[in-house]
């Protein structure tokens, strides 16, 4: 089984002294080191510009996080399950459940990332601020940019597996997952009333998080 999660926009800075090593970010450490380096370089550059908040589509309350982007090469890291926070990760108690997680051929949890393309839940990463719908310098729209680089890799990783897709739309565009030989299950929250189904967007992250947490428990 391959579980795909969206990242959280807000992140918890690492409470460690472990230095960032881009070459150790999994999965696809070798294949994606250069693309990840390109995005990292452009993010650090854009974050130092006068219009950084506008380009990154964030408000003034996020100024400190954008400033921290400029120093990512010297940032501390922690497992992704500790870095990502927010509704989905809190609802699924991913931080505590992630401690017992180890990727295997039978079960993997990957988080789609605008900075790294995709990261394993146990991979060591820094906190950063970047969303997939950002147009980042010469790279353009990151969803489109990553799609070209992720598609062959994720198609192969998903081959003959069950893929549980709990991502939101912007992150699904980086790898739609509709082609290839795998079983794709997309997780949506719906309400049934008088026989009619309607999508419930308000609590979707919460329900997806609860499911992700349950799958982590089942895999232990």
PDB file of C-alpha atoms in Angstrom:
ATOM      1  CA  UNK A   1       0.000   0.000   0.000  1.00  0.00           C
ATOM      2  CA  UNK A   2       1.137   3.531  -0.841  1.00  0.00           C
ATOM      3  CA  UNK A   3      -0.497   6.375   1.113  1.00  0.00           C
ATOM      4  CA  UNK A   4      -0.206   9.914  -0.263  1.00  0.00           C
ATOM      5  CA  UNK A   5      -0.748  12.911   2.015  1.00  0.00           C
ATOM      6  CA  UNK A   6      -0.712  16.654   1.378  1.00  0.00           C
ATOM      7  CA  UNK A   7       1.719  18.749   3.413  1.00  0.00           C
ATOM      8  CA  UNK A   8       0.605  21.285   5.971  1.00  0.00           C
ATOM      9  CA  UNK A   9       1.140  24.929   5.054  1.00  0.00           C
ATOM     10  CA  UNK A  10       2.393  25.679   8.552  1.00  0.00           C
ATOM     11  CA  UNK A  11       5.244  23.604   9.911  1.00  0.00           C
ATOM     12  CA  UNK A  12       6.968  23.035  13.244  1.00  0.00           C
ATOM     13  CA  UNK A  13      10.700  23.902  13.202  1.00  0.00           C
ATOM     14  CA  UNK A  14      12.981  21.025  14.146  1.00  0.00           C
ATOM     15  CA  UNK A  15      13.977  20.908  17.814  1.00  0.00           C
ATOM     16  CA  UNK A  16      17.280  19.208  17.012  1.00  0.00           C
ATOM     17  CA  UNK A  17      20.831  20.086  16.005  1.00  0.00           C
ATOM     18  CA  UNK A  18      20.808  17.648  13.094  1.00  0.00           C
ATOM     19  CA  UNK A  19      21.956  19.542   9.970  1.00  0.00           C
ATOM     20  CA  UNK A  20      20.062  19.503   6.684  1.00  0.00           C
ATOM     21  CA  UNK A  21      21.466  17.146   4.043  1.00  0.00           C
ATOM     22  CA  UNK A  22      19.512  17.326   0.800  1.00  0.00           C
ATOM     23  CA  UNK A  23      21.156  14.167  -0.522  1.00  0.00           C
ATOM     24  CA  UNK A  24      19.492  12.160   2.262  1.00  0.00           C
ATOM     25  CA  UNK A  25      15.886  13.162   1.534  1.00  0.00           C
ATOM     26  CA  UNK A  26      13.862  10.072   0.613  1.00  0.00           C
ATOM     27  CA  UNK A  27      12.397   8.686  -1.506  1.00  0.00           C
ATOM     28  CA  UNK A  28      14.292   9.052  -4.788  1.00  0.00           C
ATOM     29  CA  UNK A  29      17.327  10.616  -3.079  1.00  0.00           C
ATOM     30  CA  UNK A  30      19.518  10.091  -6.147  1.00  0.00           C
ATOM     31  CA  UNK A  31      16.980  10.799  -8.882  1.00  0.00           C
ATOM     32  CA  UNK A  32      15.578  13.981  -7.331  1.00  0.00           C
ATOM     33  CA  UNK A  33      18.634  15.541  -5.697  1.00  0.00           C
ATOM     34  CA  UNK A  34      19.235  17.909  -8.616  1.00  0.00           C
ATOM     35  CA  UNK A  35      15.569  18.971  -9.077  1.00  0.00           C
ATOM     36  CA  UNK A  36      15.234  19.497  -5.321  1.00  0.00           C
ATOM     37  CA  UNK A  37      18.409  21.565  -5.321  1.00  0.00           C
ATOM     38  CA  UNK A  38      16.991  23.768  -8.089  1.00  0.00           C
ATOM     39  CA  UNK A  39      13.763  24.437  -6.188  1.00  0.00           C
ATOM     40  CA  UNK A  40      15.708  25.071  -2.978  1.00  0.00           C
ATOM     41  CA  UNK A  41      18.015  27.536  -4.712  1.00  0.00           C
ATOM     42  CA  UNK A  42      15.100  29.430  -6.265  1.00  0.00           C
ATOM     43  CA  UNK A  43      13.147  29.466  -2.996  1.00  0.00           C
ATOM     44  CA  UNK A  44      16.061  30.935  -1.052  1.00  0.00           C
ATOM     45  CA  UNK A  45      16.561  33.561  -3.747  1.00  0.00           C
ATOM     46  CA  UNK A  46      12.875  34.521  -3.991  1.00  0.00           C
ATOM     47  CA  UNK A  47      12.536  34.658  -0.192  1.00  0.00           C
ATOM     48  CA  UNK A  48      15.097  37.471  -0.090  1.00  0.00           C
ATOM     49  CA  UNK A  49      13.238  39.670  -2.569  1.00  0.00           C
ATOM     50  CA  UNK A  50      11.110  42.675  -1.653  1.00  0.00           C
ATOM     51  CA  UNK A  51       8.054  40.996  -3.175  1.00  0.00           C
ATOM     52  CA  UNK A  52       8.675  37.633  -1.486  1.00  0.00           C
ATOM     53  CA  UNK A  53       5.360  37.620   0.393  1.00  0.00           C
ATOM     54  CA  UNK A  54       3.442  38.278  -2.814  1.00  0.00           C
ATOM     55  CA  UNK A  55       5.288  35.625  -4.816  1.00  0.00           C
ATOM     56  CA  UNK A  56       4.836  33.026  -2.072  1.00  0.00           C
ATOM     57  CA  UNK A  57       1.200  34.080  -1.567  1.00  0.00           C
ATOM     58  CA  UNK A  58       1.426  34.642   2.170  1.00  0.00           C
ATOM     59  CA  UNK A  59       0.577  37.505   4.524  1.00  0.00           C
ATOM     60  CA  UNK A  60       2.788  39.634   6.730  1.00  0.00           C
ATOM     61  CA  UNK A  61       2.218  37.322   9.698  1.00  0.00           C
ATOM     62  CA  UNK A  62       4.350  34.741   7.861  1.00  0.00           C
ATOM     63  CA  UNK A  63       7.329  37.086   7.399  1.00  0.00           C
ATOM     64  CA  UNK A  64       9.543  35.161   9.838  1.00  0.00           C
ATOM     65  CA  UNK A  65       8.901  31.864   8.042  1.00  0.00           C
ATOM     66  CA  UNK A  66       9.755  33.431   4.691  1.00  0.00           C
ATOM     67  CA  UNK A  67      12.941  34.884   6.174  1.00  0.00           C
ATOM     68  CA  UNK A  68      13.821  31.399   7.466  1.00  0.00           C
ATOM     69  CA  UNK A  69      13.565  30.115   3.876  1.00  0.00           C
ATOM     70  CA  UNK A  70      16.697  32.103   3.075  1.00  0.00           C
ATOM     71  CA  UNK A  71      18.743  29.985   5.481  1.00  0.00           C
ATOM     72  CA  UNK A  72      17.423  26.502   4.708  1.00  0.00           C
ATOM     73  CA  UNK A  73      20.870  25.132   3.872  1.00  0.00           C
ATOM     74  CA  UNK A  74      21.833  25.708   7.500  1.00  0.00           C
ATOM     75  CA  UNK A  75      18.512  24.634   9.025  1.00  0.00           C
ATOM     76  CA  UNK A  76      18.041  21.769  11.454  1.00  0.00           C
ATOM     77  CA  UNK A  77      15.953  18.780  10.461  1.00  0.00           C
ATOM     78  CA  UNK A  78      13.563  16.289  12.026  1.00  0.00           C
ATOM     79  CA  UNK A  79      11.386  13.481  10.648  1.00  0.00           C
ATOM     80  CA  UNK A  80       8.645  14.757   8.366  1.00  0.00           C
ATOM     81  CA  UNK A  81       6.008  13.446  10.779  1.00  0.00           C
ATOM     82  CA  UNK A  82       7.299  15.979  13.338  1.00  0.00           C
ATOM     83  CA  UNK A  83       7.715  18.880  10.891  1.00  0.00           C
ATOM     84  CA  UNK A  84       4.274  18.782   9.286  1.00  0.00           C
ATOM     85  CA  UNK A  85       1.448  19.963  11.522  1.00  0.00           C
ATOM     86  CA  UNK A  86      -2.048  21.287  10.897  1.00  0.00           C
ATOM     87  CA  UNK A  87      -5.529  19.784  10.841  1.00  0.00           C
ATOM     88  CA  UNK A  88      -4.810  16.553   8.970  1.00  0.00           C
ATOM     89  CA  UNK A  89      -1.677  15.690  10.943  1.00  0.00           C
ATOM     90  CA  UNK A  90      -3.258  16.558  14.281  1.00  0.00           C
ATOM     91  CA  UNK A  91      -6.473  14.644  13.560  1.00  0.00           C
ATOM     92  CA  UNK A  92      -4.480  11.550  12.660  1.00  0.00           C
ATOM     93  CA  UNK A  93      -2.029  11.987  15.551  1.00  0.00           C
ATOM     94  CA  UNK A  94       0.652  11.532  12.931  1.00  0.00           C
ATOM     95  CA  UNK A  95       3.474  12.823  15.130  1.00  0.00           C
ATOM     96  CA  UNK A  96       3.031  10.100  17.749  1.00  0.00           C
ATOM     97  CA  UNK A  97       2.011   7.355  15.335  1.00  0.00           C
ATOM     98  CA  UNK A  98       4.865   8.208  12.996  1.00  0.00           C
ATOM     99  CA  UNK A  99       7.453   7.175  15.575  1.00  0.00           C
ATOM    100  CA  UNK A 100       6.714   3.532  14.903  1.00  0.00           C
ATOM    101  CA  UNK A 101       6.664   3.902  11.132  1.00  0.00           C
ATOM    102  CA  UNK A 102       9.311   2.507   8.807  1.00  0.00           C
ATOM    103  CA  UNK A 103       8.818   2.462   5.031  1.00  0.00           C
ATOM    104  CA  UNK A 104       8.651  -1.000   3.507  1.00  0.00           C
ATOM    105  CA  UNK A 105       7.724  -2.709   0.275  1.00  0.00           C
ATOM    106  CA  UNK A 106       4.265  -3.394   1.704  1.00  0.00           C
ATOM    107  CA  UNK A 107       3.523   0.014   3.245  1.00  0.00           C
ATOM    108  CA  UNK A 108       4.772   3.539   2.580  1.00  0.00           C
ATOM    109  CA  UNK A 109       3.458   6.984   3.497  1.00  0.00           C
ATOM    110  CA  UNK A 110       4.615   9.832   1.264  1.00  0.00           C
ATOM    111  CA  UNK A 111       3.893  13.525   1.679  1.00  0.00           C
ATOM    112  CA  UNK A 112       3.646  15.616  -1.480  1.00  0.00           C
ATOM    113  CA  UNK A 113       5.930  18.622  -1.169  1.00  0.00           C
ATOM    114  CA  UNK A 114       6.394  21.795  -3.194  1.00  0.00           C
ATOM    115  CA  UNK A 115      10.042  21.931  -2.094  1.00  0.00           C
ATOM    116  CA  UNK A 116      11.025  18.267  -2.346  1.00  0.00           C
ATOM    117  CA  UNK A 117       8.449  16.920  -4.801  1.00  0.00           C
ATOM    118  CA  UNK A 118       7.596  14.127  -2.408  1.00  0.00           C
ATOM    119  CA  UNK A 119       9.056  13.025   0.932  1.00  0.00           C
ATOM    120  CA  UNK A 120       8.754   9.873   2.984  1.00  0.00           C
ATOM    121  CA  UNK A 121       7.007  10.409   6.311  1.00  0.00           C
ATOM    122  CA  UNK A 122      10.198   9.385   8.140  1.00  0.00           C
ATOM    123  CA  UNK A 123      12.584  11.454   6.013  1.00  0.00           C
ATOM    124  CA  UNK A 124      14.643  14.158   7.727  1.00  0.00           C
ATOM    125  CA  UNK A 125      13.601  17.614   6.482  1.00  0.00           C
ATOM    126  CA  UNK A 126      13.628  21.238   7.697  1.00  0.00           C
ATOM    127  CA  UNK A 127      10.578  23.451   8.178  1.00  0.00           C
ATOM    128  CA  UNK A 128       9.919  25.598   5.096  1.00  0.00           C
ATOM    129  CA  UNK A 129       7.222  27.776   3.563  1.00  0.00           C
ATOM    130  CA  UNK A 130       6.214  27.000  -0.013  1.00  0.00           C
ATOM    131  CA  UNK A 131       3.010  25.825  -1.662  1.00  0.00           C
ATOM    132  CA  UNK A 132       2.531  23.804  -4.835  1.00  0.00           C
ATOM    133  CA  UNK A 133       0.547  26.509  -6.656  1.00  0.00           C
ATOM    134  CA  UNK A 134       3.463  28.977  -6.405  1.00  0.00           C
ATOM    135  CA  UNK A 135       5.116  30.303  -9.556  1.00  0.00           C
ATOM    136  CA  UNK A 136       8.725  30.139  -8.429  1.00  0.00           C
ATOM    137  CA  UNK A 137      11.127  32.187 -10.522  1.00  0.00           C
ATOM    138  CA  UNK A 138      12.205  30.564 -13.790  1.00  0.00           C
ATOM    139  CA  UNK A 139      10.695  27.247 -12.745  1.00  0.00           C
ATOM    140  CA  UNK A 140       7.153  28.543 -13.157  1.00  0.00           C
ATOM    141  CA  UNK A 141       4.196  26.770 -11.568  1.00  0.00           C
ATOM    142  CA  UNK A 142       5.594  24.133  -9.230  1.00  0.00           C
ATOM    143  CA  UNK A 143       2.750  21.685  -9.704  1.00  0.00           C
ATOM    144  CA  UNK A 144       3.425  21.586 -13.442  1.00  0.00           C
ATOM    145  CA  UNK A 145       7.199  21.578 -12.936  1.00  0.00           C
ATOM    146  CA  UNK A 146       7.159  18.666 -10.515  1.00  0.00           C
ATOM    147  CA  UNK A 147       4.669  16.638 -12.555  1.00  0.00           C
ATOM    148  CA  UNK A 148       7.219  16.090 -15.334  1.00  0.00           C
ATOM    149  CA  UNK A 149       9.829  14.868 -12.863  1.00  0.00           C
ATOM    150  CA  UNK A 150       7.633  12.847 -10.520  1.00  0.00           C
ATOM    151  CA  UNK A 151       5.396  11.003 -12.961  1.00  0.00           C
ATOM    152  CA  UNK A 152       7.850   8.301 -14.124  1.00  0.00           C
ATOM    153  CA  UNK A 153       9.149   7.761 -10.579  1.00  0.00           C
ATOM    154  CA  UNK A 154       5.768   7.539  -8.863  1.00  0.00           C
ATOM    155  CA  UNK A 155       4.255   5.488 -11.683  1.00  0.00           C
ATOM    156  CA  UNK A 156       6.970   2.911 -11.041  1.00  0.00           C
ATOM    157  CA  UNK A 157       6.664   3.073  -7.240  1.00  0.00           C
ATOM    158  CA  UNK A 158       2.874   2.661  -7.428  1.00  0.00           C
ATOM    159  CA  UNK A 159       3.076  -0.279  -9.852  1.00  0.00           C
ATOM    160  CA  UNK A 160       0.736  -3.110  -8.789  1.00  0.00           C
ATOM    161  CA  UNK A 161       0.016  -1.449  -5.432  1.00  0.00           C
ATOM    162  CA  UNK A 162      -3.024   0.041  -3.743  1.00  0.00           C
ATOM    163  CA  UNK A 163      -2.632   3.829  -3.702  1.00  0.00           C
ATOM    164  CA  UNK A 164      -4.647   5.709  -1.072  1.00  0.00           C
ATOM    165  CA  UNK A 165      -4.706   9.338  -2.185  1.00  0.00           C
ATOM    166  CA  UNK A 166      -5.590  11.764   0.615  1.00  0.00           C
ATOM    167  CA  UNK A 167      -4.111  14.808  -1.137  1.00  0.00           C
ATOM    168  CA  UNK A 168      -5.877  18.036  -2.036  1.00  0.00           C
ATOM    169  CA  UNK A 169      -6.304  19.209  -5.634  1.00  0.00           C
ATOM    170  CA  UNK A 170      -3.166  21.334  -6.013  1.00  0.00           C
ATOM    171  CA  UNK A 171      -0.984  18.452  -4.863  1.00  0.00           C
ATOM    172  CA  UNK A 172      -2.825  15.849  -6.940  1.00  0.00           C
ATOM    173  CA  UNK A 173      -1.855  17.816 -10.034  1.00  0.00           C
ATOM    174  CA  UNK A 174       1.826  17.089  -9.346  1.00  0.00           C
ATOM    175  CA  UNK A 175       1.027  13.397  -9.885  1.00  0.00           C
ATOM    176  CA  UNK A 176      -2.600  12.698 -10.805  1.00  0.00           C
ATOM    177  CA  UNK A 177      -2.021   8.952 -10.547  1.00  0.00           C
ATOM    178  CA  UNK A 178      -4.757   8.110 -13.036  1.00  0.00           C
ATOM    179  CA  UNK A 179      -2.447   6.196 -15.380  1.00  0.00           C
ATOM    180  CA  UNK A 180      -0.357   3.124 -14.739  1.00  0.00           C
ATOM    181  CA  UNK A 181      -1.071  -0.301 -13.283  1.00  0.00           C
ATOM    182  CA  UNK A 182      -2.225   0.346  -9.729  1.00  0.00           C
ATOM    183  CA  UNK A 183      -5.479   0.623  -7.795  1.00  0.00           C
ATOM    184  CA  UNK A 184      -6.174   4.277  -6.974  1.00  0.00           C
ATOM    185  CA  UNK A 185      -8.447   5.149  -4.047  1.00  0.00           C
ATOM    186  CA  UNK A 186      -9.098   8.876  -3.647  1.00  0.00           C
ATOM    187  CA  UNK A 187     -10.296   9.971  -0.234  1.00  0.00           C
ATOM    188  CA  UNK A 188     -13.069  12.577  -0.154  1.00  0.00           C
ATOM    189  CA  UNK A 189     -15.511  13.614   2.541  1.00  0.00           C
ATOM    190  CA  UNK A 190     -19.133  13.543   1.378  1.00  0.00           C
ATOM    191  CA  UNK A 191     -22.512  14.099   2.969  1.00  0.00           C
ATOM    192  CA  UNK A 192     -25.516  12.026   1.930  1.00  0.00           C
ATOM    193  CA  UNK A 193     -28.859  13.765   2.357  1.00  0.00           C
ATOM    194  CA  UNK A 194     -32.120  12.574   0.815  1.00  0.00           C
ATOM    195  CA  UNK A 195     -30.175  10.179  -1.359  1.00  0.00           C
ATOM    196  CA  UNK A 196     -27.949  12.910  -2.772  1.00  0.00           C
ATOM    197  CA  UNK A 197     -24.197  13.105  -2.207  1.00  0.00           C
ATOM    198  CA  UNK A 198     -22.372  16.403  -1.790  1.00  0.00           C
ATOM    199  CA  UNK A 199     -18.683  17.030  -1.152  1.00  0.00           C
ATOM    200  CA  UNK A 200     -17.858  18.354   2.318  1.00  0.00           C
ATOM    201  CA  UNK A 201     -14.707  20.460   2.093  1.00  0.00           C
ATOM    202  CA  UNK A 202     -14.771  21.905   5.621  1.00  0.00           C
ATOM    203  CA  UNK A 203     -13.831  18.719   7.486  1.00  0.00           C
ATOM    204  CA  UNK A 204     -12.101  16.879   4.637  1.00  0.00           C
ATOM    205  CA  UNK A 205      -8.607  17.336   6.101  1.00  0.00           C
ATOM    206  CA  UNK A 206      -9.749  16.023   9.462  1.00  0.00           C
ATOM    207  CA  UNK A 207     -11.312  12.867   8.012  1.00  0.00           C
ATOM    208  CA  UNK A 208      -8.292  12.218   5.797  1.00  0.00           C
ATOM    209  CA  UNK A 209      -6.058  12.575   8.830  1.00  0.00           C
ATOM    210  CA  UNK A 210      -8.120  10.110  10.863  1.00  0.00           C
ATOM    211  CA  UNK A 211      -7.845   7.595   8.022  1.00  0.00           C
ATOM    212  CA  UNK A 212      -4.079   8.124   7.692  1.00  0.00           C
ATOM    213  CA  UNK A 213      -3.625   7.569  11.417  1.00  0.00           C
ATOM    214  CA  UNK A 214      -5.661   4.370  11.302  1.00  0.00           C
ATOM    215  CA  UNK A 215      -3.601   3.065   8.387  1.00  0.00           C
ATOM    216  CA  UNK A 216      -0.391   3.791  10.294  1.00  0.00           C
ATOM    217  CA  UNK A 217      -1.729   1.839  13.276  1.00  0.00           C
ATOM    218  CA  UNK A 218      -2.705  -1.056  11.043  1.00  0.00           C
ATOM    219  CA  UNK A 219       0.783  -1.198   9.524  1.00  0.00           C
ATOM    220  CA  UNK A 220       2.601  -1.427  12.886  1.00  0.00           C
TER     221      UNK A 220
END
